[in-house]
Coordinates of N, CA and C and ligand atoms in Angstrom, one line a residue:
M1 N 0.5 -1.1 0.2 CA -0.1 -0.3 0.0 C 1.0 1.5 -0.3
I2 N 1.8 1.4 1.2 CA 2.8 3.1 0.4 C 4.0 1.9 0.7
K3 N 4.9 2.2 -0.3 CA 6.1 1.6 -1.0 C 7.3 2.6 -0.8
A4 N 7.6 3.4 0.4 CA 8.7 5.2 -0.2 C 10.5 4.1 -0.1
S5 N 11.2 4.6 -0.5 CA 13.2 4.9 -0.5 C 13.4 6.2 -0.8
N6 N 14.4 5.9 0.0 CA 15.3 7.4 0.1 C 14.7 8.6 -0.1
I7 N 13.5 8.6 0.8 CA 13.4 10.3 1.3 C 14.1 11.3 1.7
H8 N 14.4 12.3 1.7 CA 15.2 12.4 2.6 C 14.4 14.4 2.3
K9 N 15.0 15.1 3.3 CA 14.5 16.5 3.7 C 15.4 17.4 4.3
S10 N 15.3 18.3 4.0 CA 16.5 19.3 4.5 C 15.7 20.7 4.4
Y11 N 15.8 22.0 5.5 CA 15.5 22.7 6.0 C 16.7 23.6 5.5
G12 N 17.2 23.9 4.4 CA 18.1 25.3 4.4 C 19.1 23.4 4.8
N13 N 20.0 23.9 6.1 CA 21.4 23.3 6.5 C 20.8 22.0 7.4
L14 N 19.4 22.1 7.7 CA 18.8 21.4 8.6 C 18.4 19.8 7.8
E15 N 18.9 18.8 8.0 CA 19.1 18.1 7.2 C 18.1 17.0 8.1
V16 N 16.5 16.1 7.7 CA 16.1 16.5 9.3 C 15.3 14.8 8.5
L17 N 15.6 14.8 7.4 CA 14.9 13.5 6.7 C 16.3 13.0 6.2
K18 N 16.8 11.6 7.1 CA 18.0 10.9 5.9 C 18.1 10.1 5.2
G19 N 17.1 9.8 4.6 CA 17.4 8.0 3.8 C 16.3 7.5 4.0
V20 N 14.9 8.2 4.6 CA 13.7 6.9 5.2 C 13.2 5.8 3.7
D21 N 13.1 4.6 4.0 CA 12.6 3.4 3.6 C 11.8 3.4 4.2
L22 N 10.5 2.7 3.8 CA 9.2 1.9 4.1 C 8.5 1.6 3.7
H23 N 7.5 0.6 4.2 CA 6.4 -0.4 3.5 C 5.8 -0.3 4.6
I24 N 4.7 -0.9 3.8 CA 3.1 -0.1 4.9 C 2.5 -1.6 3.9
K25 N 1.4 -2.2 4.4 CA 0.9 -3.3 4.3 C -0.2 -2.4 3.8
T26 N -1.2 -3.3 3.1 CA -2.9 -3.1 3.0 C -2.9 -3.3 4.1
G27 N -4.3 -2.5 5.1 CA -4.9 -2.9 6.5 C -3.8 -3.4 7.5
E28 N -3.0 -2.7 7.7 CA -1.5 -2.6 8.8 C -2.4 -0.9 9.7
V29 N -1.8 -1.6 10.7 CA -2.0 -0.4 11.5 C -0.5 0.1 12.2
V30 N 0.0 1.1 11.4 CA 1.5 1.3 12.3 C 1.8 2.1 12.9
S31 N 2.5 2.2 14.4 CA 2.8 3.9 15.2 C 4.3 4.1 14.6
I32 N 4.1 5.6 14.8 CA 5.8 5.5 14.4 C 5.6 6.6 16.1
V33 N 7.2 6.3 16.0 CA 7.5 6.6 17.6 C 8.3 7.0 17.5
G34 N 9.3 8.2 18.3 CA 11.3 9.5 18.5 C 10.1 10.3 18.7
E35 N 11.3 10.5 19.6 CA 11.2 12.1 20.0 C 11.1 13.4 19.3
S36 N 10.7 14.1 19.6 CA 10.8 15.2 19.3 C 11.7 16.0 18.3
G37 N 11.6 16.3 16.9 CA 12.3 16.6 16.0 C 13.2 15.6 15.3
A38 N 12.6 13.5 15.7 CA 13.3 12.8 14.5 C 12.4 13.4 13.4
G39 N 11.7 13.7 13.2 CA 11.7 14.2 11.8 C 9.8 13.6 11.4
K40 N 9.5 13.5 12.5 CA 8.2 12.1 12.2 C 6.8 13.0 11.6
S41 N 6.7 14.2 12.2 CA 6.0 14.7 11.4 C 6.1 15.4 10.3
T42 N 6.9 15.3 9.9 CA 8.2 15.7 8.2 C 8.0 14.5 7.4
L43 N 7.9 13.2 8.0 CA 7.9 12.1 7.5 C 6.6 11.7 6.7
L44 N 5.5 12.2 8.1 CA 3.8 12.7 7.3 C 3.3 13.2 6.4
Q45 N 4.0 14.1 6.7 CA 3.8 14.9 5.9 C 4.1 14.7 4.1
I46 N 4.6 14.6 4.5 CA 5.5 13.6 2.2 C 4.9 12.6 2.3
L47 N 4.7 11.3 2.3 CA 3.9 10.3 2.9 C 2.7 10.9 2.2
G48 N 1.8 11.8 2.4 CA 0.4 12.5 2.4 C 0.3 13.5 1.7
T49 N 1.6 13.2 0.8 CA 1.8 14.7 -0.2 C 1.5 15.8 -0.3
L50 N 1.7 16.5 1.8 CA 1.2 17.5 1.6 C 2.8 18.2 2.0
D51 N 3.5 17.5 2.1 CA 5.0 18.4 1.3 C 5.3 17.6 0.7
T52 N 6.8 17.8 0.4 CA 7.8 17.4 -0.7 C 9.0 17.3 -0.2
P53 N 10.3 16.5 -0.3 CA 11.3 15.8 -0.7 C 12.2 16.4 -1.2
S54 N 13.5 16.7 -0.8 CA 14.5 17.8 -1.0 C 15.1 16.5 -1.4
N55 N 15.8 17.5 -3.5 CA 16.5 16.7 -4.0 C 15.8 14.6 -5.1
T56 N 14.8 15.0 -4.6 CA 14.5 13.6 -6.2 C 15.0 12.9 -6.6
S57 N 15.7 14.1 -7.1 CA 16.5 13.5 -8.4 C 18.0 12.9 -7.6
K58 N 18.5 13.5 -6.9 CA 19.7 12.8 -6.6 C 20.0 11.8 -6.4
Y59 N 18.7 11.7 -5.0 CA 18.4 10.7 -4.6 C 17.7 9.1 -4.7
H60 N 16.9 9.2 -6.2 CA 16.6 8.1 -6.9 C 14.9 8.2 -5.5
T61 N 14.8 8.2 -5.3 CA 13.6 8.9 -4.4 C 12.0 8.5 -4.7
E62 N 11.7 7.4 -4.1 CA 10.2 7.2 -5.1 C 9.3 7.0 -3.9
I63 N 8.1 6.7 -4.6 CA 7.1 7.4 -2.3 C 5.5 6.8 -4.3
E64 N 5.3 5.3 -3.4 CA 4.0 4.8 -4.4 C 3.1 4.7 -3.1
L65 N 1.9 5.4 -3.6 CA 0.6 4.9 -2.1 C -0.4 3.7 -3.4
N66 N -0.5 2.4 -2.8 CA -1.6 2.3 -3.6 C -1.7 1.7 -4.7
G67 N 0.1 1.8 -5.5 CA 0.6 1.2 -6.7 C 0.9 2.7 -8.1
Q68 N 0.3 4.6 -6.5 CA 1.1 5.2 -7.7 C 1.6 6.1 -6.9
S69 N 2.7 6.0 -8.2 CA 3.9 7.0 -7.5 C 3.0 8.7 -7.5
F70 N 3.5 9.5 -7.4 CA 2.7 11.2 -6.8 C 4.3 11.9 -6.9
I71 N 5.7 11.4 -6.7 CA 6.2 12.5 -7.2 C 6.8 13.6 -7.9
N72 N 5.5 12.9 -9.6 CA 5.8 13.3 -10.1 C 4.3 14.5 -10.7
M73 N 3.7 14.6 -10.1 CA 2.4 14.6 -10.3 C 2.3 16.8 -10.2
N74 N 1.7 17.3 -10.8 CA 0.9 18.9 -10.5 C -0.1 18.4 -10.0
D75 N 0.2 19.6 -9.3 CA -0.4 20.9 -8.7 C -1.7 19.7 -7.9
K76 N -2.5 20.0 -8.8 CA -4.3 19.6 -9.6 C -3.9 18.5 -9.1
Q77 N -2.8 18.3 -10.0 CA -3.0 15.7 -9.7 C -3.6 15.0 -8.3
I78 N -2.2 16.0 -8.0 CA -1.8 15.5 -5.9 C -3.4 16.3 -5.5
S79 N -4.0 16.8 -5.7 CA -4.7 17.3 -5.1 C -6.4 16.5 -5.2
K80 N -5.8 15.7 -6.4 CA -6.7 14.8 -6.5 C -7.0 13.8 -5.8
F81 N -5.5 13.3 -6.5 CA -5.2 12.0 -5.3 C -5.0 12.1 -3.8
R82 N -4.7 12.9 -3.1 CA -4.8 13.4 -1.9 C -6.3 13.0 -1.3
N83 N -7.3 13.5 -1.9 CA -8.7 13.6 -1.8 C -9.6 12.8 -2.2
Q84 N -9.5 11.5 -2.9 CA -9.1 10.7 -3.5 C -8.9 9.5 -2.7
N85 N -7.8 9.1 -1.8 CA -6.6 8.0 -1.2 C -6.4 8.2 0.2
I86 N -6.3 9.7 0.2 CA -5.2 10.0 2.2 C -6.2 10.3 3.2
G87 N -6.5 10.0 3.7 CA -7.3 11.1 5.2 C -6.6 11.3 6.7
F88 N -6.5 12.5 6.7 CA -5.2 13.2 8.1 C -6.1 13.9 9.0
V89 N -6.2 13.0 10.3 CA -6.4 13.3 11.8 C -5.2 13.9 12.1
F90 N -5.1 15.0 12.6 CA -4.2 15.7 14.0 C -4.9 16.2 14.7
Q91 N -3.2 16.4 16.0 CA -3.9 16.2 17.0 C -4.8 17.0 17.7
F92 N -4.9 18.4 16.8 CA -6.8 19.2 17.5 C -7.3 19.5 16.0
H93 N -8.5 18.8 16.6 CA -9.5 18.1 15.1 C -9.2 19.5 14.0
Q94 N -9.5 20.6 14.2 CA -9.3 21.0 13.3 C -10.6 21.7 12.6
L95 N -12.0 21.8 13.3 CA -12.9 21.6 12.4 C -12.9 22.5 12.5
L96 N -13.6 23.5 10.8 CA -14.6 25.0 11.1 C -15.1 24.8 12.1
P97 N -14.8 25.9 12.7 CA -16.3 26.8 13.7 C -17.6 26.6 13.3
E98 N -17.7 27.3 12.4 CA -18.9 28.4 11.8 C -19.8 27.0 11.2
F99 N -19.2 26.1 11.4 CA -19.6 24.9 10.4 C -20.3 23.5 11.0
T100 N -21.7 22.8 11.6 CA -21.8 22.0 11.7 C -21.0 20.7 12.2
A101 N -21.1 19.4 13.1 CA -20.2 18.2 12.8 C -20.5 17.6 11.4
L102 N -21.6 17.7 11.1 CA -22.3 17.0 10.2 C -21.3 17.8 8.5
E103 N -21.5 18.9 8.6 CA -21.1 19.9 7.1 C -20.1 19.8 6.9
N104 N -19.5 19.7 8.4 CA -17.5 19.6 8.9 C -17.3 18.3 7.9
V105 N -18.2 17.2 8.2 CA -17.8 15.8 7.7 C -17.8 15.7 6.5
L106 N -18.5 16.0 5.9 CA -19.8 16.5 4.4 C -18.1 17.4 2.8
I107 N -17.8 18.3 4.1 CA -16.4 19.2 3.1 C -15.5 17.8 1.7
P108 N -15.0 17.3 2.6 CA -14.3 16.2 1.7 C -15.0 15.8 0.7
T109 N -16.6 15.4 0.7 CA -17.1 15.1 -0.3 C -17.7 16.3 -1.5
K110 N -17.2 17.2 -0.8 CA -17.8 18.4 -1.7 C -16.5 18.8 -2.9
I111 N -15.1 18.8 -2.2 CA -14.5 18.5 -2.8 C -14.2 18.2 -4.2
A112 N -14.7 16.3 -4.0 CA -14.8 15.3 -4.5 C -15.5 15.8 -5.3
G113 N -16.2 16.9 -5.7 CA -18.1 16.4 -6.1 C -18.7 15.3 -6.3
A114 N -19.2 14.9 -4.9 CA -19.4 13.4 -4.7 C -20.9 13.9 -4.9
N115 N -22.0 12.9 -4.7 CA -23.3 12.8 -4.9 C -24.2 13.4 -3.6
E116 N -24.6 14.5 -3.5 CA -24.7 14.9 -2.1 C -25.1 13.8 -0.6
K117 N -26.4 13.0 -1.7 CA -27.2 11.9 -1.3 C -26.8 11.1 -1.0
E118 N -26.0 10.3 -1.4 CA -24.8 9.6 -1.3 C -24.1 9.2 0.2
A119 N -23.7 10.6 -0.8 CA -22.5 11.0 0.6 C -23.2 11.9 2.3
T120 N -24.3 12.2 1.9 CA -25.3 12.4 3.4 C -25.4 10.8 4.2
E121 N -25.8 10.2 3.3 CA -26.5 8.5 3.4 C -24.5 7.8 3.9
K122 N -23.9 7.7 3.5 CA -22.5 7.3 4.1 C -22.6 8.2 6.0
A123 N -22.1 9.3 5.6 CA -22.1 10.3 7.0 C -22.8 9.1 7.5
Y124 N -23.6 10.1 7.9 CA -24.8 9.1 9.4 C -24.1 7.9 9.3
D125 N -24.0 7.4 8.3 CA -23.1 5.7 8.7 C -22.3 5.9 9.8
L126 N -21.3 6.8 9.0 CA -19.5 7.2 9.9 C -20.3 7.9 11.5
F127 N -21.3 8.6 11.0 CA -21.5 8.4 12.6 C -22.2 8.1 14.0
E128 N -22.9 7.4 12.8 CA -23.3 5.5 13.5 C -22.3 4.9 14.4
D129 N -21.6 4.5 13.8 CA -20.1 3.9 13.6 C -19.2 4.4 14.7
L130 N -18.8 5.8 14.7 CA -18.2 6.3 16.1 C -19.1 7.3 16.8
K131 N -19.9 6.2 17.4 CA -21.3 7.0 18.5 C -21.5 8.1 18.6
I132 N -21.7 9.0 17.3 CA -21.6 11.0 17.3 C -23.3 10.9 16.8
A133 N -23.6 9.9 16.5 CA -25.4 10.3 15.9 C -26.1 11.3 16.8
H134 N -25.7 11.5 17.7 CA -26.4 12.8 18.4 C -26.2 14.0 18.1
R135 N -24.9 13.7 17.2 CA -24.0 15.5 17.3 C -24.4 15.5 15.9
L136 N -24.9 15.4 15.3 CA -25.1 15.8 14.0 C -24.9 17.3 13.8
N137 N -25.4 17.9 14.3 CA -25.6 19.7 14.1 C -25.7 20.4 15.7
H138 N -24.9 19.4 15.4 CA -23.9 20.8 16.7 C -23.2 21.1 16.5
K139 N -22.5 22.5 16.5 CA -20.8 22.9 16.5 C -19.9 22.2 16.6
P140 N -18.7 22.4 17.2 CA -17.3 22.3 17.2 C -17.4 22.6 18.9
N141 N -18.1 23.9 19.1 CA -18.0 24.7 21.1 C -18.2 23.8 21.5
Q142 N -19.7 23.3 21.2 CA -20.6 22.4 21.7 C -20.7 20.7 22.0
L143 N -18.8 20.4 21.7 CA -18.7 19.1 21.9 C -17.6 18.6 22.2
S144 N -18.1 18.1 23.1 CA -16.2 17.4 24.3 C -15.4 17.3 23.2
G145 N -14.2 17.4 23.6 CA -13.1 17.3 22.9 C -12.7 15.4 22.4
G146 N -13.2 14.9 23.3 CA -13.0 13.2 22.7 C -14.5 12.7 21.1
E147 N -15.3 14.0 21.0 CA -16.9 14.2 20.3 C -16.5 14.8 18.8
A148 N -15.3 15.4 19.5 CA -15.4 16.7 18.2 C -13.7 16.0 17.2
Q149 N -13.3 15.1 18.8 CA -11.9 14.1 17.3 C -12.6 13.0 16.8
R150 N -13.7 12.9 17.2 CA -14.2 11.9 16.4 C -15.0 12.5 15.8
V151 N -15.8 13.4 15.4 CA -16.3 14.5 14.0 C -15.0 14.4 12.9
A152 N -13.6 14.4 13.3 CA -12.4 15.2 13.1 C -12.3 13.1 11.9
V153 N -12.1 12.7 13.0 CA -12.1 11.4 11.6 C -13.0 10.5 10.7
A154 N -14.2 11.3 11.1 CA -15.3 10.6 10.5 C -15.1 11.7 9.0
R155 N -14.4 13.1 9.3 CA -14.2 13.9 7.8 C -13.2 12.7 8.0
A156 N -12.0 12.4 8.1 CA -11.2 12.1 7.6 C -11.3 10.8 6.7
L157 N -12.3 10.0 7.2 CA -12.6 8.8 6.7 C -13.9 9.2 5.3
I158 N -15.1 10.5 5.4 CA -16.5 10.4 4.7 C -15.7 9.5 3.0
N159 N -14.7 10.0 2.8 CA -14.4 9.3 1.1 C -13.5 8.0 1.3
S160 N -13.6 7.5 1.9 CA -13.2 6.2 1.5 C -11.5 6.0 1.7
P161 N -11.2 7.0 2.1 CA -9.3 6.8 1.7 C -9.1 5.5 2.1
K162 N -7.6 5.4 1.5 CA -7.3 3.8 1.6 C -6.1 3.9 3.3
I163 N -6.0 5.0 2.9 CA -4.7 5.5 4.1 C -5.6 6.8 5.4
I164 N -5.3 6.2 5.9 CA -5.3 7.4 6.8 C -3.8 8.3 7.7
Y165 N -3.3 9.1 7.5 CA -2.2 9.4 8.4 C -3.0 10.2 9.8
A166 N -2.3 9.3 11.1 CA -2.4 10.2 12.1 C -2.0 11.0 12.9
D167 N -1.4 12.1 13.1 CA -1.0 12.6 14.0 C -0.7 13.4 15.4
E168 N -0.3 12.3 16.4 CA -0.7 12.8 18.0 C -2.1 12.5 18.0
P169 N -3.5 12.2 17.1 CA -4.3 11.8 17.2 C -5.2 12.3 18.4
T170 N -4.5 11.8 19.5 CA -5.3 11.4 20.9 C -4.1 12.8 21.8
G171 N -3.3 12.8 21.5 CA -2.1 13.7 22.1 C -3.0 14.9 23.2
N172 N -4.5 14.7 22.8 CA -5.2 16.1 23.1 C -6.1 15.7 23.8
L173 N -6.4 14.3 23.8 CA -7.5 13.5 24.7 C -7.4 12.4 26.3
D174 N -8.6 13.0 26.4 CA -7.7 11.9 27.9 C -7.2 10.8 28.1
S175 N -7.5 9.6 28.9 CA -6.8 8.4 28.6 C -8.3 7.5 28.3
K176 N -9.3 7.6 28.4 CA -9.9 6.8 28.1 C -10.9 7.2 27.0
N177 N -11.0 8.8 26.4 CA -10.8 9.2 25.1 C -10.3 8.6 24.6
A178 N -8.5 8.5 24.5 CA -7.2 8.0 24.0 C -7.7 6.7 23.3
D179 N -7.9 5.8 24.5 CA -8.0 4.3 24.3 C -10.0 3.9 23.2
D180 N -10.9 4.8 23.5 CA -11.7 4.7 22.6 C -11.4 4.4 21.3
L181 N -10.5 6.2 21.2 CA -9.8 6.3 19.8 C -8.8 5.7 19.2
H182 N -7.9 4.8 20.1 CA -7.5 3.4 20.0 C -8.2 2.1 18.7
R183 N -9.0 2.1 20.4 CA -10.3 0.5 19.1 C -11.2 1.7 18.0
L184 N -10.9 2.1 18.2 CA -11.8 2.4 16.8 C -10.8 2.8 15.9
F185 N -9.9 2.9 15.4 CA -8.9 2.7 14.7 C -9.0 1.2 14.2
F186 N -8.7 0.6 15.4 CA -9.0 -0.5 14.7 C -10.0 -1.5 14.4
D187 N -10.6 -0.9 14.6 CA -12.4 -1.4 14.8 C -12.5 -1.2 12.7
L188 N -12.2 -0.5 12.3 CA -11.9 0.3 11.1 C -11.5 -0.2 10.0
R189 N -10.1 -0.6 10.6 CA -9.7 -1.6 10.0 C -9.6 -2.7 9.7
D190 N -11.1 -3.5 11.2 CA -11.8 -4.8 10.6 C -12.5 -4.0 9.3
K191 N -12.8 -3.6 9.5 CA -13.6 -3.2 8.8 C -14.2 -3.2 6.7
Y192 N -13.8 -1.9 6.8 CA -13.0 -1.7 5.8 C -11.4 -1.7 5.6
N193 N -10.7 -2.2 6.1 CA -9.1 -2.9 6.0 C -8.3 -1.5 4.9
Q194 N -8.5 -0.6 5.6 CA -7.7 0.6 5.6 C -6.6 0.6 6.4
T195 N -5.3 0.9 5.9 CA -4.5 1.5 6.2 C -4.0 2.5 7.0
F196 N -4.0 2.7 8.7 CA -3.2 3.3 9.9 C -1.8 4.0 9.8
V197 N -1.5 5.0 9.6 CA 0.0 5.0 10.2 C 0.0 5.9 10.8
I198 N 0.1 6.3 12.4 CA -0.6 7.1 13.6 C 1.2 6.9 14.6
V199 N 1.9 9.0 13.9 CA 2.5 9.1 14.9 C 1.9 9.6 16.2
T200 N 2.9 8.7 17.2 CA 2.1 8.9 18.3 C 2.9 9.3 19.9
H201 N 3.2 10.0 20.7 CA 3.7 8.9 21.9 C 3.1 8.1 23.0
N202 N 1.7 7.9 22.8 CA 1.1 7.8 23.2 C 2.0 5.6 23.7
P203 N 2.4 5.4 24.9 CA 3.0 4.0 24.8 C 1.8 3.2 24.9
N204 N 0.5 3.1 25.4 CA -0.3 2.3 25.2 C -0.8 1.9 23.3
L205 N -1.2 2.5 22.9 CA -1.2 3.0 21.1 C 0.2 2.0 20.4
A206 N 1.3 2.7 21.3 CA 2.4 2.1 20.6 C 2.5 0.8 20.3
E207 N 1.9 0.3 21.5 CA 2.3 -0.8 22.5 C 1.8 -2.1 21.2
I208 N -0.1 -1.8 20.9 CA -1.3 -2.8 20.3 C -1.0 -2.9 19.3
T209 N -0.4 -1.4 18.3 CA -0.8 -1.1 16.5 C 0.3 -3.0 16.1
D210 N -0.5 -2.8 14.4 CA 0.7 -4.3 14.3 C 2.7 -4.4 14.3
R211 N 2.3 -3.1 14.7 CA 3.9 -2.5 14.5 C 4.4 -1.0 14.5
K212 N 5.7 -0.9 14.5 CA 5.6 -0.3 15.8 C 6.8 0.7 15.0
L213 N 7.3 1.2 14.6 CA 8.7 2.0 13.9 C 9.2 3.5 14.9
V214 N 10.8 3.4 14.8 CA 11.1 3.9 16.0 C 12.0 5.0 15.2
M215 N 11.7 6.3 15.1 CA 12.4 7.6 14.2 C 13.9 8.2 15.2
K216 N 14.3 8.2 14.9 CA 15.9 9.1 15.5 C 16.7 9.8 14.4
D217 N 17.4 11.1 14.6 CA 17.5 12.1 13.8 C 17.8 11.6 12.4
G218 N 15.9 11.5 11.9 CA 16.1 11.5 10.9 C 16.2 10.3 9.9
M219 N 16.0 9.3 10.4 CA 15.7 7.9 10.0 C 15.3 7.5 10.9
I220 N 14.5 6.4 10.2 CA 13.8 4.6 11.2 C 15.0 4.0 11.2
I221 N 14.9 3.8 12.8 CA 15.6 2.6 13.8 C 15.7 1.2 13.5
E222 N 14.7 1.5 13.2 CA 13.9 0.3 14.2 C 12.6 0.0 13.7
Ligands
LIG301 P1 9.1 15.3 14.6 O1 7.5 15.4 14.4 O2 9.7 14.4 15.1 O3 8.2 16.6 17.0 P2 9.0 17.3 12.8 O4 9.4 16.8 11.7 O5 8.1 18.1 13.5 O6 9.3 16.1 14.1 O7 10.8 18.3 12.5 C1 12.1 17.5 12.4 C2 12.4 18.6 12.7 O8 12.1 19.7 11.8 C3 12.4 19.8 13.7 O9 14.1 20.6 13.9 C4 12.2 21.1 12.8 O10 11.8 22.5 13.7 C5 12.4 20.6 11.9 N1 11.7 21.7 10.9 C6 9.8 21.1 10.8 N2 9.1 21.7 9.8 C7 9.8 22.4 9.4 C8 10.0 24.0 8.6 N3 9.0 23.5 8.6 N4 10.8 24.5 8.9 C9 12.2 24.6 9.3 N5 12.4 23.8 10.3 C10 11.5 22.2 10.3
LIG302 P1 5.5 17.9 16.1 O1 4.6 18.5 17.3 O2 4.1 16.8 15.5 O3 6.5 18.0 16.1 P2 6.1 21.0 15.7 O4 5.2 21.5 16.8 O5 7.4 20.4 15.5 O6 4.9 19.3 15.2 O7 5.6 21.4 14.3 C1 4.5 22.0 13.8 C2 4.5 22.6 12.2 O8 5.5 23.5 12.7 C3 4.9 21.7 11.4 O9 4.0 21.1 10.5 C4 6.2 21.9 10.4 O10 6.3 21.6 9.7 C5 6.5 23.7 11.6 N1 7.6 23.7 11.6 C6 7.8 22.7 12.8 N2 9.3 23.3 13.1 C7 10.0 24.2 12.6 C8 10.7 25.4 12.2 N3 11.9 25.3 12.6 N4 10.5 25.8 11.4 C9 9.3 26.2 10.9 N5 8.4 25.3 10.8 C10 8.1 24.6 11.4

């Protein structure tokens, strides 16, 4: 599902990724751990097409998601590719405050030009799965932290992406809500065979994932 080799990234003279190789199978739930500054977020952003690797021709960098290489796509192709294949969950839910939970979740479907009725039905299903069906018409400031994060997960999943990248998804949740969200990731994987890559400082989560990748100084060391 995700095949990458020779990912390098520099900011000026600071070499943040020093040649990362990685191979993640469909339906795997993988955690990425490591000290702050190790390059975890940068790697996730690059795998998620939100940032670009440095000197790709020099290093013969390759990144394939779902059998497709996106390194040489133009901006328009990349946006479309991202919207169809990738869902993101961040530490802070990043819901738009003026929209309801349902409206927030539907945003990616509007970008994709999806059928509105089908999209809304899918959203209802997700709200059921995520146990937030009673919060459809609430605005983010009327939701608890755990609920808002589940709405953000619904938004990440609405276009049925094959890959979900999560950067510290439970960093802002108490341990009960964090455990619930972890369980949810595994339930979704079991149900839809989606692939999850999760940057986390949460040892409970890192221990229960299928595989734990440890990053240090811009490399995967374990
Ligand atoms: P982690 O997620 O493991 O904490 P990051 O990928 O966020 O690590 O950051 C790795 C290093 O790259 C850090 O030293 C950080 O300050 C630096 N860095 C990240 N993004 C930028 C940027 N846009 N410009 C300059 N330096 C950056
Ligand atoms: P995390 O806590 O996930 O490691 P950070 O707080 O390090 O994230 O970074 C948050 C955002 O700021 C990221 O998008 C990263 O690219 C950017 N960033 C991090 N360090 C720097 C930096 N030194 N200069 C510019 N941007 C940075």
